[in-house]
Amino acid sequence: GENVEQHPSTLSVQEGDSAVIKCTYSDSASNYFPWYKQELGKGPQLIIDIRSNVGEKKDQRIAVTLNKTAKHFSLHITETQPEDSAVYFCAARGIAGNMLTFGGGTRLMVKP
Amino acid sequence: NAGVTQTPKFRILKIGQSMTLQCAQDMNHNYMYWYRQDPGMGLKLIYYSVGAGITDKGEVPNGYNVSRSTTEDFPLRLELAAPSQTSVYFCASSKDRRTSTDTQYFGPGTRLTVL
């Protein structure tokens, strides 16, 4: 089955700096890659996603890039703010059903 | 819309007890999922359903059962609670798997401790 690895597990940045989180996946047939943000005590919330027919997608301060050849995708957050502090999860979906395989998560801390 | 709701928020069980975690969604979604999240780990799929009357196992189904008698509800049953089932349980739903309607929406979670 699919295997998703996520790095780093923790990331501390100064407010205003950029943050990058990277994920690799194993199943070359995977075609959908969402990113979720989980705040303390809450369920994960989708912040951005990318599909295999696109190399990059942006939404304001957040961008995601996908390299299908290398089987990795990354989340980029620019001009970080304290409210960006949370745990971020990447995920990948194979061709069967709508089942997501999640990475282990990255705890992002933005210091004011 | 309330989205995905889960009850209870917290529960402590003794080893061998049973309980049902409730999940409901009011978005008329066909697909529903149960995940568990262990401390410092990602989410692992326990069971999922693609519609009323249809369920299937995910990555970690042992010790759990599910049913899907209506579109709205997807309860998760623990028959003989074990300490290894201490975790946070999340229910999620999506319309289907087509582009633009495949986003999974998560509930707030149930924190379960088995002592």
XYZ file of C-alpha atoms in Angstrom:
227
model
C 0.000 0.000 0.000
C 0.849 3.674 -0.002
C 3.476 5.001 2.404
C 3.860 8.722 3.111
C 6.825 10.180 4.957
C 6.851 13.756 6.239
C 9.745 15.975 7.350
C 10.564 17.677 9.582
C 8.555 16.492 12.569
C 8.979 19.884 14.266
C 9.766 23.273 12.763
C 10.327 26.535 14.586
C 10.482 29.814 12.652
C 10.445 33.502 13.445
C 7.337 35.450 12.558
C 7.630 36.712 8.992
C 9.971 33.932 7.873
C 9.010 31.168 5.456
C 8.322 27.555 6.403
C 8.677 24.496 4.173
C 7.381 21.019 4.930
C 8.212 18.089 2.665
C 6.522 14.764 1.997
C 7.424 11.741 -0.091
C 5.069 9.016 -1.244
C 5.617 5.514 -2.529
C 2.725 4.743 -4.896
C 3.383 6.286 -8.307
C -0.343 5.927 -9.104
C -1.345 8.381 -6.355
C -3.149 11.347 -7.888
C -4.365 13.619 -5.095
C -2.318 15.306 -2.365
C -4.101 17.371 0.302
C -2.574 19.281 3.200
C -4.386 19.573 6.519
C -3.871 21.932 9.453
C -4.764 20.694 12.925
C -5.070 23.150 15.782
C -4.919 21.985 19.367
C -7.993 19.998 20.364
C -9.587 20.190 16.916
C -9.977 17.986 13.876
C -7.789 18.424 10.779
C -8.909 21.086 8.329
C -8.004 21.149 4.637
C -5.868 24.168 3.733
C -4.752 23.352 0.200
C -4.545 20.404 -2.167
C -2.931 19.532 -5.471
C -3.664 16.964 -8.139
C -1.231 14.995 -10.238
C -1.890 17.006 -13.406
C -0.596 20.211 -11.776
C 2.928 21.098 -10.628
C 2.173 24.013 -8.327
C -0.787 25.677 -6.663
C -0.980 28.883 -4.613
C -3.516 30.354 -2.247
C -2.399 33.652 -0.739
C 0.526 32.844 1.609
C 0.325 29.102 1.053
C 1.682 27.148 -1.910
C 2.132 23.483 -2.688
C 4.498 21.962 -5.243
C 4.436 18.456 -6.673
C 7.250 16.510 -8.331
C 5.719 13.317 -9.719
C 9.013 11.970 -11.009
C 10.646 12.154 -7.593
C 7.373 11.342 -5.832
C 7.506 14.227 -3.424
C 5.422 17.286 -2.647
C 5.970 20.269 -0.392
C 4.005 22.910 1.507
C 5.362 26.445 1.528
C 4.078 29.085 3.928
C 5.400 32.612 3.439
C 5.282 35.542 5.861
C 4.410 33.240 8.740
C 2.202 34.518 11.531
C 1.683 33.222 15.092
C -1.748 31.874 14.069
C 0.020 29.557 11.601
C 1.286 27.595 14.615
C -0.321 24.148 14.413
C 0.345 20.574 13.301
C 0.345 20.124 9.534
C -0.329 16.811 7.815
C 0.266 15.813 4.229
C -1.645 12.955 2.634
C -1.762 11.008 -0.599
C -4.595 9.170 -2.315
C -4.174 6.194 -4.595
C -6.383 5.248 -7.507
C -8.836 3.107 -5.527
C -11.631 4.655 -3.482
C -11.025 7.939 -1.676
C -8.737 6.638 1.037
C -5.993 8.945 2.213
C -2.648 7.842 3.640
C -1.296 10.477 6.020
C 2.216 11.538 6.863
C 3.308 11.654 10.497
C 2.719 15.400 10.883
C 4.864 18.513 11.411
C 4.479 20.712 14.452
C 5.066 24.279 13.267
C 5.818 26.926 15.872
C 5.929 30.550 14.794
C 7.673 32.741 17.353
C 6.523 36.359 17.571
C -24.814 23.010 8.422
C -23.229 21.519 11.524
C -20.803 19.539 9.324
C -19.403 16.410 10.974
C -20.329 15.921 14.620
C -18.936 13.362 17.056
C -20.002 12.248 20.506
C -18.743 11.892 23.139
C -15.789 14.312 23.256
C -14.015 12.340 25.968
C -14.425 8.865 27.435
C -12.559 6.646 29.861
C -13.153 2.905 29.569
C -12.011 -0.038 31.613
C -10.327 -2.965 29.862
C -12.957 -5.277 28.398
C -15.764 -2.717 28.326
C -17.526 -1.834 25.102
C -18.743 1.441 23.674
C -19.969 3.100 20.512
C -18.496 6.303 19.150
C -21.125 8.275 17.310
C -20.570 10.202 14.086
C -23.095 12.129 12.039
C -22.896 14.469 9.042
C -25.532 16.744 7.555
C -23.869 17.460 4.210
C -25.459 14.541 2.334
C -22.045 12.994 1.829
C -21.805 9.472 0.472
C -18.368 8.599 1.862
C -17.584 8.400 5.573
C -14.406 7.377 7.379
C -13.049 6.562 10.819
C -9.435 7.367 11.696
C -7.404 7.019 14.847
C -4.575 9.351 15.809
C -2.008 8.169 18.311
C 0.155 10.759 20.129
C 2.657 12.387 17.788
C 1.517 10.267 14.864
C -0.482 10.724 11.705
C -3.987 9.463 11.139
C -4.630 5.824 10.312
C -7.798 4.655 8.597
C -9.857 2.156 10.587
C -12.982 1.678 8.430
C -14.740 3.524 5.676
C -18.081 3.498 3.886
C -18.999 4.561 0.354
C -22.719 4.627 1.044
C -25.502 3.298 3.239
C -25.142 -0.442 3.730
C -21.563 -0.569 2.397
C -18.506 -0.663 4.650
C -14.928 -1.829 4.241
C -11.782 -2.212 6.288
C -9.004 0.304 6.341
C -5.431 -0.062 7.555
C -6.126 -0.858 11.242
C -9.594 -2.482 11.593
C -8.851 -5.086 14.294
C -10.891 -4.584 17.465
C -13.490 -2.357 15.788
C -16.779 -2.717 13.958
C -18.905 -0.287 11.987
C -22.325 -0.075 10.431
C -23.916 2.373 7.994
C -27.681 2.109 8.057
C -28.288 5.712 6.959
C -26.399 8.260 4.871
C -26.004 10.534 7.890
C -24.665 8.199 10.592
C -21.552 6.061 10.831
C -21.023 4.666 14.365
C -17.805 2.921 15.423
C -18.091 0.066 17.906
C -15.390 -1.151 20.295
C -16.406 -4.535 21.691
C -13.623 -5.417 24.145
C -11.622 -2.303 24.919
C -7.860 -2.730 25.230
C -5.175 -0.222 26.311
C -3.860 -0.252 22.722
C -7.100 1.448 21.678
C -6.288 4.546 23.706
C -6.260 7.214 21.016
C -8.098 10.150 19.512
C -10.729 9.053 17.023
C -11.769 11.215 14.110
C -14.721 10.743 11.830
C -14.656 12.324 8.363
C -16.896 12.540 5.326
C -16.689 13.440 1.646
C -19.239 13.723 -1.110
C -17.485 11.131 -3.274
C -14.082 10.839 -4.970
C -14.633 13.007 -8.014
C -12.510 16.095 -8.521
C -13.932 19.085 -6.585
C -16.126 16.891 -4.373
C -13.559 14.604 -2.792
C -12.436 16.839 0.088
C -12.632 15.039 3.421
C -14.170 17.065 6.248
C -13.276 16.049 9.780
C -15.192 16.081 13.016
C -13.727 17.447 16.291
C -12.661 14.027 17.559
C -13.292 11.731 20.520
C -10.475 11.251 23.020
C -10.643 7.708 24.385
C -8.583 6.332 27.252
C -8.647 2.631 28.158
C -7.355 1.789 31.637
